PDB file of C-alpha atoms and ligand atoms in Angstrom:
ATOM      1  CA  MET A   1     163.401  88.079 116.975  1.00  0.00           C
ATOM      2  CA  ALA A   2     160.953  87.614 114.127  1.00  0.00           C
ATOM      3  CA  ARG A   3     162.024  89.079 110.784  1.00  0.00           C
ATOM      4  CA  ILE A   4     160.073  92.148 109.886  1.00  0.00           C
ATOM      5  CA  ILE A   5     159.008  92.023 106.233  1.00  0.00           C
ATOM      6  CA  ASP A   6     159.490  95.563 104.835  1.00  0.00           C
ATOM      7  CA  GLY A   7     156.476  96.128 102.570  1.00  0.00           C
ATOM      8  CA  SER A   8     157.477  99.751 101.932  1.00  0.00           C
ATOM      9  CA  ALA A   9     160.862  98.700 100.508  1.00  0.00           C
ATOM     10  CA  LEU A  10     159.238  95.847  98.399  1.00  0.00           C
ATOM     11  CA  ALA A  11     156.608  98.344  97.079  1.00  0.00           C
ATOM     12  CA  ARG A  12     159.409 100.745  95.993  1.00  0.00           C
ATOM     13  CA  SER A  13     161.110  98.015  94.050  1.00  0.00           C
ATOM     14  CA  LEU A  14     157.822  96.875  92.367  1.00  0.00           C
ATOM     15  CA  ASP A  15     157.089 100.586  91.588  1.00  0.00           C
ATOM     16  CA  ALA A  16     160.511 100.861  89.882  1.00  0.00           C
ATOM     17  CA  GLN A  17     159.659  97.836  87.762  1.00  0.00           C
ATOM     18  CA  THR A  18     156.203  99.199  86.948  1.00  0.00           C
ATOM     19  CA  ALA A  19     157.619 102.597  85.964  1.00  0.00           C
ATOM     20  CA  ALA A  20     160.177 100.906  83.618  1.00  0.00           C
ATOM     21  CA  GLU A  21     157.389  98.937  82.032  1.00  0.00           C
ATOM     22  CA  ALA A  22     155.323 102.072  81.625  1.00  0.00           C
ATOM     23  CA  ALA A  23     158.099 103.927  80.081  1.00  0.00           C
ATOM     24  CA  GLU A  24     158.664 101.104  77.607  1.00  0.00           C
ATOM     25  CA  LEU A  25     154.993 100.980  76.686  1.00  0.00           C
ATOM     26  CA  LYS A  26     155.158 104.631  75.925  1.00  0.00           C
ATOM     27  CA  SER A  27     158.384 104.657  73.948  1.00  0.00           C
ATOM     28  CA  ARG A  28     157.677 101.503  71.983  1.00  0.00           C
ATOM     29  CA  HIS A  29     153.923 101.614  71.484  1.00  0.00           C
ATOM     30  CA  GLY A  30     152.923 105.202  72.225  1.00  0.00           C
ATOM     31  CA  ILE A  31     150.686 103.945  75.131  1.00  0.00           C
ATOM     32  CA  VAL A  32     150.405 106.014  78.246  1.00  0.00           C
ATOM     33  CA  PRO A  33     148.703 103.772  80.917  1.00  0.00           C
ATOM     34  CA  GLY A  34     145.508 105.532  82.107  1.00  0.00           C
ATOM     35  CA  LEU A  35     143.618 104.744  85.327  1.00  0.00           C
ATOM     36  CA  ALA A  36     140.110 106.170  86.159  1.00  0.00           C
ATOM     37  CA  VAL A  37     139.367 106.257  89.903  1.00  0.00           C
ATOM     38  CA  ILE A  38     135.694 106.742  90.841  1.00  0.00           C
ATOM     39  CA  LEU A  39     134.949 107.894  94.338  1.00  0.00           C
ATOM     40  CA  VAL A  40     131.254 108.193  95.416  1.00  0.00           C
ATOM     41  CA  GLY A  41     130.617 110.352  98.455  1.00  0.00           C
ATOM     42  CA  ASN A  42     133.321 111.350 101.009  1.00  0.00           C
ATOM     43  CA  ASP A  43     134.070 108.430 103.281  1.00  0.00           C
ATOM     44  CA  PRO A  44     137.252 109.673 105.016  1.00  0.00           C
ATOM     45  CA  ALA A  45     139.127 106.433 104.775  1.00  0.00           C
ATOM     46  CA  SER A  46     138.281 106.146 101.070  1.00  0.00           C
ATOM     47  CA  GLU A  47     139.507 109.713 100.492  1.00  0.00           C
ATOM     48  CA  VAL A  48     142.898 108.732 102.004  1.00  0.00           C
ATOM     49  CA  TYR A  49     143.103 105.593  99.872  1.00  0.00           C
ATOM     50  CA  VAL A  50     142.093 107.308  96.656  1.00  0.00           C
ATOM     51  CA  ALA A  51     144.593 110.159  97.239  1.00  0.00           C
ATOM     52  CA  ARG A  52     147.433 107.481  97.793  1.00  0.00           C
ATOM     53  CA  LYS A  53     146.423 105.699  94.586  1.00  0.00           C
ATOM     54  CA  ILE A  54     146.405 108.927  92.546  1.00  0.00           C
ATOM     55  CA  LYS A  55     149.887 109.956  93.912  1.00  0.00           C
ATOM     56  CA  GLY A  56     151.129 106.503  93.093  1.00  0.00           C
ATOM     57  CA  CYS A  57     150.058 106.907  89.450  1.00  0.00           C
ATOM     58  CA  ALA A  58     152.149 109.989  89.048  1.00  0.00           C
ATOM     59  CA  ARG A  59     155.142 108.267  90.534  1.00  0.00           C
ATOM     60  CA  VAL A  60     155.253 105.503  87.923  1.00  0.00           C
ATOM     61  CA  GLY A  61     154.010 107.259  84.771  1.00  0.00           C
ATOM     62  CA  ILE A  62     150.294 106.386  84.777  1.00  0.00           C
ATOM     63  CA  THR A  63     147.886 109.093  83.910  1.00  0.00           C
ATOM     64  CA  SER A  64     145.063 109.199  86.577  1.00  0.00           C
ATOM     65  CA  PHE A  65     141.531 110.449  86.038  1.00  0.00           C
ATOM     66  CA  GLU A  66     139.665 111.179  89.287  1.00  0.00           C
ATOM     67  CA  HIS A  67     135.890 111.059  89.064  1.00  0.00           C
ATOM     68  CA  ARG A  68     134.066 112.277  92.158  1.00  0.00           C
ATOM     69  CA  LEU A  69     130.382 111.765  92.477  1.00  0.00           C
ATOM     70  CA  PRO A  70     128.146 113.050  95.292  1.00  0.00           C
ATOM     71  CA  HIS A  71     127.098 110.611  98.062  1.00  0.00           C
ATOM     72  CA  ASP A  72     123.381 110.878  96.960  1.00  0.00           C
ATOM     73  CA  CYS A  73     124.069 110.157  93.308  1.00  0.00           C
ATOM     74  CA  SER A  74     122.026 107.436  91.560  1.00  0.00           C
ATOM     75  CA  GLU A  75     123.286 103.983  90.579  1.00  0.00           C
ATOM     76  CA  ALA A  76     122.343 104.935  87.011  1.00  0.00           C
ATOM     77  CA  GLU A  77     124.823 107.862  87.083  1.00  0.00           C
ATOM     78  CA  VAL A  78     127.656 105.566  88.165  1.00  0.00           C
ATOM     79  CA  LEU A  79     126.735 102.938  85.588  1.00  0.00           C
ATOM     80  CA  ALA A  80     126.699 105.750  82.877  1.00  0.00           C
ATOM     81  CA  LEU A  81     130.165 106.855  83.898  1.00  0.00           C
ATOM     82  CA  ILE A  82     131.459 103.305  83.805  1.00  0.00           C
ATOM     83  CA  ALA A  83     129.927 102.741  80.320  1.00  0.00           C
ATOM     84  CA  ALA A  84     131.767 105.834  79.057  1.00  0.00           C
ATOM     85  CA  LEU A  85     135.095 104.808  80.642  1.00  0.00           C
ATOM     86  CA  ASN A  86     134.748 101.290  79.216  1.00  0.00           C
ATOM     87  CA  GLY A  87     134.542 102.840  75.733  1.00  0.00           C
ATOM     88  CA  ASP A  88     137.475 105.389  76.306  1.00  0.00           C
ATOM     89  CA  ARG A  89     140.677 104.278  74.697  1.00  0.00           C
ATOM     90  CA  ALA A  90     142.766 106.415  76.996  1.00  0.00           C
ATOM     91  CA  ILE A  91     141.556 104.481  80.027  1.00  0.00           C
ATOM     92  CA  HIS A  92     143.112 101.062  80.608  1.00  0.00           C
ATOM     93  CA  GLY A  93     142.090 100.596  84.214  1.00  0.00           C
ATOM     94  CA  ILE A  94     138.886 101.519  86.087  1.00  0.00           C
ATOM     95  CA  LEU A  95     138.651 101.399  89.898  1.00  0.00           C
ATOM     96  CA  VAL A  96     135.429 102.100  91.877  1.00  0.00           C
ATOM     97  CA  GLN A  97     136.406 102.724  95.511  1.00  0.00           C
ATOM     98  CA  VAL A  98     134.228 100.750  97.951  1.00  0.00           C
ATOM     99  CA  PRO A  99     132.244 100.873 100.178  1.00  0.00           C
ATOM    100  CA  LEU A 100     129.513 102.585  98.101  1.00  0.00           C
ATOM    101  CA  PRO A 101     126.506 104.424  99.549  1.00  0.00           C
ATOM    102  CA  PRO A 102     123.461 102.164 100.332  1.00  0.00           C
ATOM    103  CA  GLN A 103     121.421 103.227  97.224  1.00  0.00           C
ATOM    104  CA  ILE A 104     124.059 101.742  94.954  1.00  0.00           C
ATOM    105  CA  ASP A 105     124.384  97.955  94.460  1.00  0.00           C
ATOM    106  CA  PRO A 106     128.173  97.215  94.496  1.00  0.00           C
ATOM    107  CA  ALA A 107     127.682  93.869  92.558  1.00  0.00           C
ATOM    108  CA  ARG A 108     125.846  95.733  89.765  1.00  0.00           C
ATOM    109  CA  VAL A 109     128.474  98.508  89.614  1.00  0.00           C
ATOM    110  CA  LEU A 110     131.585  96.285  89.826  1.00  0.00           C
ATOM    111  CA  GLY A 111     129.960  93.859  87.276  1.00  0.00           C
ATOM    112  CA  ALA A 112     129.590  96.735  84.815  1.00  0.00           C
ATOM    113  CA  ILE A 113     133.332  97.269  84.482  1.00  0.00           C
ATOM    114  CA  ASP A 114     135.015  95.792  81.329  1.00  0.00           C
ATOM    115  CA  PRO A 115     136.881  92.746  82.820  1.00  0.00           C
ATOM    116  CA  ALA A 116     139.866  93.805  80.845  1.00  0.00           C
ATOM    117  CA  LYS A 117     139.993  97.142  82.608  1.00  0.00           C
ATOM    118  CA  ASP A 118     139.048  95.740  86.069  1.00  0.00           C
ATOM    119  CA  VAL A 119     142.389  96.458  87.781  1.00  0.00           C
ATOM    120  CA  ASP A 120     140.952  95.600  91.197  1.00  0.00           C
ATOM    121  CA  GLY A 121     140.012  92.050  90.012  1.00  0.00           C
ATOM    122  CA  PHE A 122     136.484  92.352  91.521  1.00  0.00           C
ATOM    123  CA  HIS A 123     134.467  91.489  88.318  1.00  0.00           C
ATOM    124  CA  PRO A 124     132.927  88.024  88.412  1.00  0.00           C
ATOM    125  CA  VAL A 125     134.865  87.052  85.286  1.00  0.00           C
ATOM    126  CA  ASN A 126     138.183  87.815  86.980  1.00  0.00           C
ATOM    127  CA  VAL A 127     136.978  86.104  90.265  1.00  0.00           C
ATOM    128  CA  GLY A 128     136.095  83.003  88.100  1.00  0.00           C
ATOM    129  CA  ARG A 129     139.433  83.077  86.317  1.00  0.00           C
ATOM    130  CA  LEU A 130     141.244  83.288  89.655  1.00  0.00           C
ATOM    131  CA  SER A 131     139.317  80.386  91.116  1.00  0.00           C
ATOM    132  CA  THR A 132     139.925  78.297  88.030  1.00  0.00           C
ATOM    133  CA  GLY A 133     143.621  79.314  87.690  1.00  0.00           C
ATOM    134  CA  THR A 134     142.980  80.662  84.260  1.00  0.00           C
ATOM    135  CA  GLY A 135     144.625  84.131  84.450  1.00  0.00           C
ATOM    136  CA  GLY A 136     142.855  87.429  84.630  1.00  0.00           C
ATOM    137  CA  LEU A 137     143.496  90.492  86.825  1.00  0.00           C
ATOM    138  CA  VAL A 138     144.134  89.586  90.471  1.00  0.00           C
ATOM    139  CA  PRO A 139     142.885  91.698  93.427  1.00  0.00           C
ATOM    140  CA  CYS A 140     145.697  94.110  94.598  1.00  0.00           C
ATOM    141  CA  THR A 141     145.794  93.306  98.309  1.00  0.00           C
ATOM    142  CA  PRO A 142     145.874  89.507  97.788  1.00  0.00           C
ATOM    143  CA  LEU A 143     148.506  89.966  95.132  1.00  0.00           C
ATOM    144  CA  GLY A 144     150.551  92.122  97.474  1.00  0.00           C
ATOM    145  CA  VAL A 145     150.248  89.531 100.220  1.00  0.00           C
ATOM    146  CA  MET A 146     151.678  86.806  97.960  1.00  0.00           C
ATOM    147  CA  LYS A 147     154.566  88.999  96.922  1.00  0.00           C
ATOM    148  CA  LEU A 148     155.353  89.580 100.583  1.00  0.00           C
ATOM    149  CA  LEU A 149     155.158  85.928 101.298  1.00  0.00           C
ATOM    150  CA  ASP A 150     157.396  85.137  98.316  1.00  0.00           C
ATOM    151  CA  THR A 151     160.166  86.985 100.122  1.00  0.00           C
ATOM    152  CA  VAL A 152     160.207  84.409 102.937  1.00  0.00           C
ATOM    153  CA  VAL A 153     158.665  81.265 101.374  1.00  0.00           C
ATOM    154  CA  ASP A 154     160.219  79.226  98.469  1.00  0.00           C
ATOM    155  CA  ASP A 155     157.811  76.320  98.269  1.00  0.00           C
ATOM    156  CA  TYR A 156     154.237  76.425  99.480  1.00  0.00           C
ATOM    157  CA  ARG A 157     153.416  72.814  98.769  1.00  0.00           C
ATOM    158  CA  GLY A 158     151.851  71.217 101.804  1.00  0.00           C
ATOM    159  CA  LEU A 159     152.291  74.217 104.109  1.00  0.00           C
ATOM    160  CA  ASN A 160     149.268  74.886 106.390  1.00  0.00           C
ATOM    161  CA  ALA A 161     147.893  78.312 105.681  1.00  0.00           C
ATOM    162  CA  VAL A 162     145.143  79.769 107.854  1.00  0.00           C
ATOM    163  CA  VAL A 163     143.216  82.786 106.490  1.00  0.00           C
ATOM    164  CA  ILE A 164     141.290  84.775 109.036  1.00  0.00           C
ATOM    165  CA  GLY A 165     138.537  86.638 107.240  1.00  0.00           C
ATOM    166  CA  LYS A 166     136.402  85.600 104.302  1.00  0.00           C
ATOM    167  CA  SER A 167     135.813  88.858 102.356  1.00  0.00           C
ATOM    168  CA  ASN A 168     135.538  88.959  98.612  1.00  0.00           C
ATOM    169  CA  ILE A 169     138.291  91.589  98.422  1.00  0.00           C
ATOM    170  CA  VAL A 170     140.910  89.851 100.633  1.00  0.00           C
ATOM    171  CA  GLY A 171     140.111  86.491 102.388  1.00  0.00           C
ATOM    172  CA  LYS A 172     138.587  84.510  99.555  1.00  0.00           C
ATOM    173  CA  PRO A 173     141.137  85.550  96.792  1.00  0.00           C
ATOM    174  CA  ILE A 174     144.085  84.965  99.093  1.00  0.00           C
ATOM    175  CA  ALA A 175     142.749  81.453  99.717  1.00  0.00           C
ATOM    176  CA  MET A 176     142.650  80.862  96.018  1.00  0.00           C
ATOM    177  CA  LEU A 177     146.241  82.143  95.397  1.00  0.00           C
ATOM    178  CA  LEU A 178     147.509  79.933  98.267  1.00  0.00           C
ATOM    179  CA  LEU A 179     145.597  76.953  96.904  1.00  0.00           C
ATOM    180  CA  GLU A 180     147.114  77.559  93.488  1.00  0.00           C
ATOM    181  CA  ARG A 181     150.584  77.157  95.091  1.00  0.00           C
ATOM    182  CA  GLU A 182     149.354  73.930  96.690  1.00  0.00           C
ATOM    183  CA  ALA A 183     149.280  75.127 100.283  1.00  0.00           C
ATOM    184  CA  THR A 184     146.650  73.438 102.525  1.00  0.00           C
ATOM    185  CA  VAL A 185     144.290  76.373 103.152  1.00  0.00           C
ATOM    186  CA  THR A 186     141.806  76.829 106.007  1.00  0.00           C
ATOM    187  CA  VAL A 187     139.489  79.814 105.708  1.00  0.00           C
ATOM    188  CA  THR A 188     138.191  81.043 109.007  1.00  0.00           C
ATOM    189  CA  HIS A 189     135.845  83.904 109.928  1.00  0.00           C
ATOM    190  CA  ILE A 190     133.880  85.441 112.758  1.00  0.00           C
ATOM    191  CA  GLU A 191     131.792  82.318 113.325  1.00  0.00           C
ATOM    192  CA  THR A 192     134.691  79.919 113.355  1.00  0.00           C
ATOM    193  CA  ARG A 193     134.962  78.021 116.703  1.00  0.00           C
ATOM    194  CA  GLY A 194     138.327  77.425 118.371  1.00  0.00           C
ATOM    195  CA  LEU A 195     140.189  79.934 116.181  1.00  0.00           C
ATOM    196  CA  PRO A 196     143.318  80.154 118.403  1.00  0.00           C
ATOM    197  CA  GLU A 197     143.787  76.326 118.161  1.00  0.00           C
ATOM    198  CA  ILE A 198     143.372  76.391 114.376  1.00  0.00           C
ATOM    199  CA  ALA A 199     145.748  79.301 113.957  1.00  0.00           C
ATOM    200  CA  ARG A 200     148.304  77.415 116.079  1.00  0.00           C
ATOM    201  CA  GLN A 201     148.484  74.675 113.366  1.00  0.00           C
ATOM    202  CA  ALA A 202     149.513  77.150 110.770  1.00  0.00           C
ATOM    203  CA  ASP A 203     152.829  77.643 109.022  1.00  0.00           C
ATOM    204  CA  ILE A 204     151.297  80.856 107.489  1.00  0.00           C
ATOM    205  CA  VAL A 205     148.647  83.006 109.197  1.00  0.00           C
ATOM    206  CA  ILE A 206     146.906  85.672 107.108  1.00  0.00           C
ATOM    207  CA  ALA A 207     145.130  88.071 109.426  1.00  0.00           C
ATOM    208  CA  ALA A 208     142.327  89.860 107.526  1.00  0.00           C
ATOM    209  CA  ALA A 209     139.468  90.246 109.931  1.00  0.00           C
ATOM    210  CA  GLY A 210     139.608  94.061 110.460  1.00  0.00           C
ATOM    211  CA  SER A 211     139.737  93.500 114.243  1.00  0.00           C
ATOM    212  CA  PRO A 212     142.639  95.236 116.013  1.00  0.00           C
ATOM    213  CA  ARG A 213     145.018  92.827 117.893  1.00  0.00           C
ATOM    214  CA  LEU A 214     142.679  89.889 117.393  1.00  0.00           C
ATOM    215  CA  VAL A 215     145.554  87.567 116.691  1.00  0.00           C
ATOM    216  CA  ARG A 216     147.644  87.170 119.792  1.00  0.00           C
ATOM    217  CA  GLY A 217     151.138  85.709 120.325  1.00  0.00           C
ATOM    218  CA  PHE A 218     149.854  82.503 121.799  1.00  0.00           C
ATOM    219  CA  TRP A 219     147.919  81.838 118.623  1.00  0.00           C
ATOM    220  CA  ILE A 220     151.084  81.568 116.617  1.00  0.00           C
ATOM    221  CA  ARG A 221     153.387  78.611 116.624  1.00  0.00           C
ATOM    222  CA  GLU A 222     157.100  78.934 116.745  1.00  0.00           C
ATOM    223  CA  GLY A 223     158.533  79.653 113.297  1.00  0.00           C
ATOM    224  CA  ALA A 224     155.281  80.641 111.634  1.00  0.00           C
ATOM    225  CA  ILE A 225     154.814  83.515 109.225  1.00  0.00           C
ATOM    226  CA  VAL A 226     152.228  86.192 109.995  1.00  0.00           C
ATOM    227  CA  ILE A 227     150.901  88.588 107.385  1.00  0.00           C
ATOM    228  CA  ASP A 228     148.756  91.374 108.797  1.00  0.00           C
ATOM    229  CA  VAL A 229     146.189  92.737 106.424  1.00  0.00           C
ATOM    230  CA  GLY A 230     144.182  94.609 109.066  1.00  0.00           C
ATOM    231  CA  ILE A 231     144.387  98.354 109.211  1.00  0.00           C
ATOM    232  CA  THR A 232     142.140  99.999 111.818  1.00  0.00           C
ATOM    233  CA  ARG A 233     142.538 103.717 112.614  1.00  0.00           C
ATOM    234  CA  VAL A 234     142.466 104.328 116.338  1.00  0.00           C
ATOM    235  CA  PRO A 235     141.863 107.982 117.430  1.00  0.00           C
ATOM    236  CA  GLY A 236     144.920 109.436 119.208  1.00  0.00           C
ATOM    237  CA  GLN A 237     144.474 110.447 122.966  1.00  0.00           C
ATOM    238  CA  ASP A 238     145.428 113.717 124.496  1.00  0.00           C
ATOM    239  CA  GLY A 239     145.960 115.609 121.193  1.00  0.00           C
ATOM    240  CA  ARG A 240     148.183 112.815 119.725  1.00  0.00           C
ATOM    241  CA  LYS A 241     147.895 111.658 116.132  1.00  0.00           C
ATOM    242  CA  ASP A 242     145.610 108.756 115.165  1.00  0.00           C
ATOM    243  CA  ARG A 243     147.376 105.384 115.074  1.00  0.00           C
ATOM    244  CA  LEU A 244     146.918 102.575 112.619  1.00  0.00           C
ATOM    245  CA  VAL A 245     146.550  99.213 114.329  1.00  0.00           C
ATOM    246  CA  GLY A 246     146.811  95.865 112.657  1.00  0.00           C
ATOM    247  CA  ASP A 247     144.928  92.545 113.369  1.00  0.00           C
ATOM    248  CA  ALA A 248     147.961  90.948 114.740  1.00  0.00           C
ATOM    249  CA  ALA A 249     149.759  91.737 118.097  1.00  0.00           C
ATOM    250  CA  ILE A 250     153.282  91.447 116.581  1.00  0.00           C
ATOM    251  CA  ASP A 251     154.872  92.640 119.683  1.00  0.00           C
ATOM    252  CA  GLU A 252     153.931  89.248 121.163  1.00  0.00           C
ATOM    253  CA  MET A 253     155.417  87.326 118.171  1.00  0.00           C
ATOM    254  CA  ALA A 254     159.106  87.307 118.714  1.00  0.00           C
ATOM    255  CA  HIS A 255     158.939  83.515 118.219  1.00  0.00           C
ATOM    256  CA  ALA A 256     157.459  83.827 114.715  1.00  0.00           C
ATOM    257  CA  ALA A 257     159.843  83.459 111.760  1.00  0.00           C
ATOM    258  CA  ALA A 258     158.529  86.621 110.015  1.00  0.00           C
ATOM    259  CA  VAL A 259     155.765  89.227 110.429  1.00  0.00           C
ATOM    260  CA  THR A 260     154.588  92.214 108.453  1.00  0.00           C
ATOM    261  CA  PRO A 261     154.204  95.568 110.277  1.00  0.00           C
ATOM    262  CA  VAL A 262     151.242  97.954 110.259  1.00  0.00           C
ATOM    263  CA  PRO A 263     151.808 100.465 108.836  1.00  0.00           C
ATOM    264  CA  GLY A 264     154.575  99.578 106.257  1.00  0.00           C
ATOM    265  CA  GLY A 265     153.542  96.037 105.431  1.00  0.00           C
ATOM    266  CA  VAL A 266     150.549  95.069 103.284  1.00  0.00           C
ATOM    267  CA  GLY A 267     149.369  98.703 102.713  1.00  0.00           C
ATOM    268  CA  PRO A 268     152.094  99.956 100.399  1.00  0.00           C
ATOM    269  CA  MET A 269     151.940  96.670  98.447  1.00  0.00           C
ATOM    270  CA  THR A 270     148.246  97.086  97.702  1.00  0.00           C
ATOM    271  CA  ILE A 271     148.968 100.396  95.953  1.00  0.00           C
ATOM    272  CA  ALA A 272     152.071  99.005  94.199  1.00  0.00           C
ATOM    273  CA  CYS A 273     150.047  96.107  92.866  1.00  0.00           C
ATOM    274  CA  LEU A 274     147.234  98.383  91.653  1.00  0.00           C
ATOM    275  CA  LEU A 275     149.863 100.324  89.651  1.00  0.00           C
ATOM    276  CA  SER A 276     151.316  97.153  88.298  1.00  0.00           C
ATOM    277  CA  ASN A 277     147.836  95.762  87.380  1.00  0.00           C
ATOM    278  CA  THR A 278     147.070  99.037  85.518  1.00  0.00           C
ATOM    279  CA  VAL A 279     150.246  98.561  83.386  1.00  0.00           C
ATOM    280  CA  THR A 280     149.377  94.914  82.844  1.00  0.00           C
ATOM    281  CA  ALA A 281     145.863  96.067  81.590  1.00  0.00           C
ATOM    282  CA  SER A 282     147.325  98.633  79.309  1.00  0.00           C
ATOM    283  CA  ARG A 283     149.362  95.941  77.601  1.00  0.00           C
ATOM    284  CA  GLY A 284     146.061  94.724  76.246  1.00  0.00           C
ATOM    285  CA  ALA A 285     145.969  97.991  74.157  1.00  0.00           C
ATOM    286  CA  MET A 286     149.169  97.103  72.367  1.00  0.00           C
ATOM    287  CA  PRO A 287     148.857  96.715  68.620  1.00  0.00           C
TER     288      PRO A 287
HETATM  289  N1  GUN B 301     138.166  99.555  99.579  1.00  0.00           N
HETATM  290  C1  GUN B 301     139.042  98.888 100.341  1.00  0.00           C
HETATM  291  N2  GUN B 301     139.943  98.201  99.672  1.00  0.00           N
HETATM  292  C2  GUN B 301     139.754  98.442  98.400  1.00  0.00           C
HETATM  293  C3  GUN B 301     140.342  98.048  97.209  1.00  0.00           C
HETATM  294  O1  GUN B 301     141.334  97.294  97.177  1.00  0.00           O
HETATM  295  N3  GUN B 301     139.812  98.557  96.077  1.00  0.00           N
HETATM  296  C4  GUN B 301     138.752  99.291  96.009  1.00  0.00           C
HETATM  297  N4  GUN B 301     138.268  99.705  94.919  1.00  0.00           N
HETATM  298  N5  GUN B 301     138.114  99.673  97.139  1.00  0.00           N
HETATM  299  C5  GUN B 301     138.576  99.355  98.280  1.00  0.00           C
END
């Protein structure tokens, strides 16, 4: 059977480390890490994610500040809020939950965040740093994926990694992180031809297409590692609860070396990495 990589357990141990670092910042430097979370509108999935992020802050000693704006608010209002938070010394991290309503340009909003407070790693300065290997804040889900992979991979040099999905939030930054470790990286997407054959060459498959059970068992070669980033909520039938379904059919992957479950794989690590990034950002406020 494939090893199941327990993202919940890894997230708990990262949270313990983050909590210890936050406590030390407070006792040694009088700094209480502060995270501002901006939610525009009431997209139900975003509501759930934001609630988890805020709960996570309380768990590790980060003060959270939730800012909710109505779905019809203007881009100027969001930009004004970001400008105020950029100048607020109690705030070390700023997160704008995406997607944003159509009247708001995400590039303009994310680009307005002070890169030093950009705990999502979405600002072009941090994207540029990641792609040139020059530091900066790294997007939370890709960072979590690497930490999960690190539990089963010692040396990435020369391994074939296939990334399925080319989003700015997940696919592209994961490709950069894998390249930095000297894996051979193939980035694929919805228009890629012969995807099953390409995936079958991989030592590592990162499934981040947002398409439930896209990646089947026969796509995966014996002994490969599968990281499932997809989380799709499927409505429950006959009064049953909704289910979360990943991009990988891991029940068909007994021949893999290791796989991540959904839920309980990448999801908890995304939150844990956000909290860790917030403490990292708050170090910048040290005297
Ligand atoms: N929406 C989906 N994933 C994310 C994320 O990691 N950060 C933010 N801000 N919004 C998201």
